[in-house]
Short mmCIF file of C-alpha atoms in Angstrom, two decimals:
data_model
loop_
_atom_site.label_atom_id
_atom_site.label_comp_id
_atom_site.label_asym_id
_atom_site.label_seq_id
_atom_site.Cartn_x
_atom_site.Cartn_y
_atom_site.Cartn_z
CA LYS A 1 -105.80 -22.56 -62.46
CA ALA A 2 -102.74 -24.56 -61.69
CA THR A 3 -102.29 -27.55 -61.40
CA VAL A 4 -100.52 -29.44 -58.02
CA SER A 5 -98.91 -32.69 -58.28
CA VAL A 6 -96.43 -34.63 -55.28
CA LEU A 7 -94.57 -37.21 -57.00
CA TYR A 8 -92.80 -39.33 -54.63
CA CYS A 9 -89.58 -40.99 -56.67
CA LYS A 10 -87.75 -44.29 -56.21
CA GLY A 11 -84.93 -44.08 -55.40
CA ARG A 12 -82.87 -43.65 -52.42
CA ARG A 13 -83.69 -41.18 -49.07
CA SER A 14 -81.15 -39.62 -47.53
CA LEU A 15 -82.00 -38.60 -44.15
CA GLN A 16 -83.84 -35.07 -45.54
CA THR A 17 -85.07 -35.92 -48.40
CA MET A 18 -84.03 -33.31 -51.10
CA SER A 19 -87.32 -31.51 -52.84
CA VAL A 20 -87.36 -29.67 -56.31
CA THR A 21 -90.71 -28.17 -58.05
CA ILE A 22 -90.93 -27.73 -61.56
CA ILE A 23 -93.28 -25.43 -62.70
CA SER A 24 -94.50 -25.81 -66.37
CA THR A 25 -94.88 -23.40 -69.18
CA GLY A 26 -95.35 -25.00 -72.16
CA GLY A 27 -92.91 -25.22 -74.88
CA THR A 28 -92.03 -27.57 -77.30
CA ILE A 29 -91.12 -29.37 -74.60
CA ASP A 30 -95.16 -30.91 -73.17
CA LYS A 31 -95.98 -31.28 -77.01
CA GLU A 32 -97.22 -34.35 -78.34
CA TYR A 33 -98.17 -35.38 -81.04
CA PRO A 34 -102.16 -34.42 -82.31
CA LYS A 35 -105.58 -36.34 -80.13
CA THR A 36 -107.64 -35.43 -83.73
CA VAL A 37 -108.12 -37.01 -85.97
CA GLY A 38 -106.92 -36.09 -89.31
CA GLY A 39 -104.08 -33.12 -87.23
CA TYR A 40 -101.18 -32.55 -88.27
CA ALA A 41 -99.52 -29.92 -85.47
CA PHE A 42 -98.58 -30.79 -82.38
CA GLU A 43 -101.13 -29.83 -79.96
CA MET A 44 -100.25 -29.12 -76.20
CA GLY A 45 -99.71 -31.98 -73.43
CA ASP A 46 -99.56 -32.14 -69.51
CA SER A 47 -95.85 -31.11 -68.14
CA ALA A 48 -93.61 -33.75 -69.56
CA ALA A 49 -90.77 -32.95 -66.77
CA GLY A 50 -92.21 -34.60 -64.02
CA GLN A 51 -93.09 -37.59 -65.93
CA ILE A 52 -89.28 -37.40 -67.31
CA LEU A 53 -88.18 -37.33 -63.71
CA LYS A 54 -90.58 -40.38 -63.10
CA ARG A 55 -89.18 -42.74 -65.50
CA ALA A 56 -85.47 -42.00 -64.38
CA ASN A 57 -86.20 -43.27 -60.41
CA VAL A 58 -83.93 -40.47 -59.48
CA GLY A 59 -84.12 -39.95 -55.45
CA LEU A 60 -86.02 -36.49 -55.00
CA LYS A 61 -89.40 -35.24 -53.61
CA VAL A 62 -90.93 -33.74 -57.00
CA SER A 63 -94.05 -31.03 -57.25
CA VAL A 64 -94.68 -30.47 -60.44
CA VAL A 65 -96.89 -27.34 -61.26
CA GLU A 66 -98.68 -27.13 -64.37
CA LEU A 67 -98.57 -22.94 -64.45
CA MET A 68 -100.57 -22.47 -68.24
CA LYS A 69 -99.30 -24.17 -71.16
CA LYS A 70 -98.48 -21.82 -73.86
CA ASP A 71 -95.66 -21.30 -77.08
CA SER A 72 -93.04 -19.34 -75.91
CA LEU A 73 -93.80 -17.39 -78.13
CA ASP A 74 -96.77 -16.94 -76.93
CA VAL A 75 -95.72 -15.78 -73.92
CA THR A 76 -96.17 -12.04 -72.47
CA ASP A 77 -95.35 -9.97 -69.47
CA ASN A 78 -98.73 -10.54 -67.85
CA ASP A 79 -97.63 -14.56 -67.88
CA ARG A 80 -93.72 -13.82 -66.97
CA GLN A 81 -95.56 -12.05 -63.88
CA GLU A 82 -97.68 -15.17 -62.60
CA MET A 83 -94.07 -17.19 -63.51
CA ALA A 84 -92.58 -14.31 -60.94
CA ARG A 85 -95.57 -15.00 -58.31
CA CYS A 86 -95.34 -18.85 -58.45
CA ILE A 87 -91.92 -19.42 -58.61
CA ASN A 88 -92.21 -16.39 -55.33
CA ASN A 89 -94.61 -17.91 -53.35
CA THR A 90 -93.91 -22.19 -54.07
CA ALA A 91 -92.79 -23.23 -50.33
CA GLY A 92 -88.77 -24.33 -52.00
CA ASP A 93 -85.97 -22.73 -53.03
CA LYS A 94 -84.89 -25.17 -56.14
CA ILE A 95 -87.19 -24.37 -59.18
CA ILE A 96 -87.65 -25.89 -63.01
CA LEU A 97 -89.29 -23.78 -64.74
CA THR A 98 -89.38 -25.60 -68.09
CA HIS A 99 -90.77 -23.09 -71.34
CA GLY A 100 -89.93 -22.88 -74.90
CA THR A 101 -86.95 -22.28 -76.38
CA SER A 102 -88.40 -19.20 -78.30
CA THR A 103 -88.32 -16.59 -75.30
CA MET A 104 -86.42 -18.25 -72.79
CA THR A 105 -84.17 -15.65 -71.97
CA ALA A 106 -86.79 -12.72 -71.97
CA THR A 107 -88.13 -14.81 -69.54
CA ALA A 108 -84.81 -15.50 -67.95
CA ALA A 109 -84.60 -11.81 -67.29
CA PHE A 110 -88.09 -10.77 -66.62
CA LEU A 111 -87.73 -12.96 -63.42
CA SER A 112 -84.09 -11.72 -62.72
CA SER A 113 -85.20 -8.89 -61.08
CA ARG A 114 -88.39 -10.54 -59.80
CA VAL A 115 -87.34 -13.54 -58.01
CA SER A 116 -84.15 -14.19 -54.65
CA GLU A 117 -83.00 -16.34 -52.87
CA LYS A 118 -84.22 -19.68 -54.78
CA THR A 119 -82.42 -21.76 -57.04
CA VAL A 120 -84.32 -21.05 -60.38
CA ILE A 121 -82.97 -23.49 -64.30
CA LEU A 122 -85.23 -22.45 -66.98
CA THR A 123 -84.97 -25.86 -69.05
CA GLY A 124 -87.22 -27.06 -72.09
CA ALA A 125 -86.33 -28.50 -75.30
CA PHE A 126 -85.84 -28.88 -79.56
CA LYS A 127 -87.70 -31.61 -80.01
CA PRO A 128 -91.19 -32.68 -78.04
CA ALA A 129 -90.80 -35.22 -74.67
CA CYS A 130 -92.58 -37.82 -76.80
CA MET A 131 -90.41 -37.60 -79.87
CA ILE A 132 -87.85 -40.61 -79.49
CA HIS A 133 -84.74 -38.81 -80.12
CA SER A 134 -85.35 -35.78 -78.12
CA ASP A 135 -82.70 -33.73 -76.16
CA ALA A 136 -86.27 -33.40 -73.30
CA PRO A 137 -84.63 -35.95 -70.83
CA PHE A 138 -80.78 -34.95 -71.49
CA SER A 139 -82.17 -30.94 -70.37
CA VAL A 140 -84.30 -32.48 -67.61
CA GLY A 141 -81.66 -34.41 -65.83
CA LEU A 142 -78.67 -31.35 -66.81
CA ALA A 143 -81.35 -28.36 -64.12
CA CYS A 144 -82.51 -31.52 -61.86
CA SER A 145 -79.10 -31.39 -60.71
CA ALA A 146 -77.83 -27.54 -61.77
CA SER A 147 -81.32 -27.33 -58.61
CA GLN A 148 -79.53 -28.67 -56.05
CA LEU A 149 -76.23 -27.70 -56.87
CA ALA A 150 -76.26 -23.96 -57.63
CA PRO A 151 -76.23 -21.14 -55.31
CA PRO A 152 -79.26 -19.00 -55.65
CA GLY A 153 -79.98 -16.85 -59.03
CA ILE A 154 -81.93 -17.68 -62.42
CA TYR A 155 -80.14 -20.17 -64.89
CA ILE A 156 -80.57 -21.79 -67.92
CA ALA A 157 -79.81 -24.93 -68.38
CA MET A 158 -79.69 -25.82 -72.58
CA GLN A 159 -77.81 -28.03 -74.73
CA GLY A 160 -75.05 -29.40 -72.36
CA GLN A 161 -75.18 -26.12 -70.44
CA VAL A 162 -76.29 -24.63 -66.90
CA LEU A 163 -75.32 -20.56 -67.38
CA PRO A 164 -76.43 -17.01 -65.84
CA TRP A 165 -78.73 -15.70 -67.34
CA ASP A 166 -77.84 -12.83 -68.11
CA LYS A 167 -74.59 -14.52 -69.83
CA VAL A 168 -76.97 -16.68 -71.80
CA VAL A 169 -77.29 -15.30 -75.60
CA GLN A 170 -79.89 -16.90 -78.30
CA ASN A 171 -77.64 -17.91 -81.88
CA SER A 172 -80.22 -16.41 -83.43
CA GLN A 173 -79.10 -18.69 -86.99
CA THR A 174 -79.28 -22.43 -85.37
CA GLY A 175 -81.39 -21.41 -82.03
CA ALA A 176 -78.19 -22.32 -80.07
CA PHE A 177 -77.92 -21.31 -76.76
CA GLU A 178 -74.00 -20.17 -75.92
CA ALA A 179 -72.38 -18.51 -73.60
CA LYS A 180 -72.22 -15.06 -73.99
CA LEU A 181 -69.03 -13.77 -73.85
#
């Protein structure tokens, strides 16, 4: 069951406060060190993106929906359908979907035929947000900015690039997201 929280981030308030909804699905960005003694594998934690934006003192109304906590390799089309339902039922039109990197492009393609009239930015991280050298804060900031500026559509925001879903390929050798030529 999805949980929803609203974080009113500090910062400048305009006459019309802009907002963004973060829908968290898990992935590396939300992984944490094990909480059990003798644990060696990362565990899925709470949504990192909302906390990243809160620490960054952004001037947006941020709502966080924790939809699921899955490694993207375990995401099914039924899960993707649930993501589409959640996006379509969200009141706002600016959405950040945090997702694991391994199947991010497949989810973006799935959503492209099921979501319209919303700006949906998929993002994630190659290292968990809890790690000091994580790319998570940069990815979330990039996605946040893109959600406010991009026209309706499905986008992937990774590694300093924001591209339409059908203009991105993930390099099978390096895992990097690259512009499709």
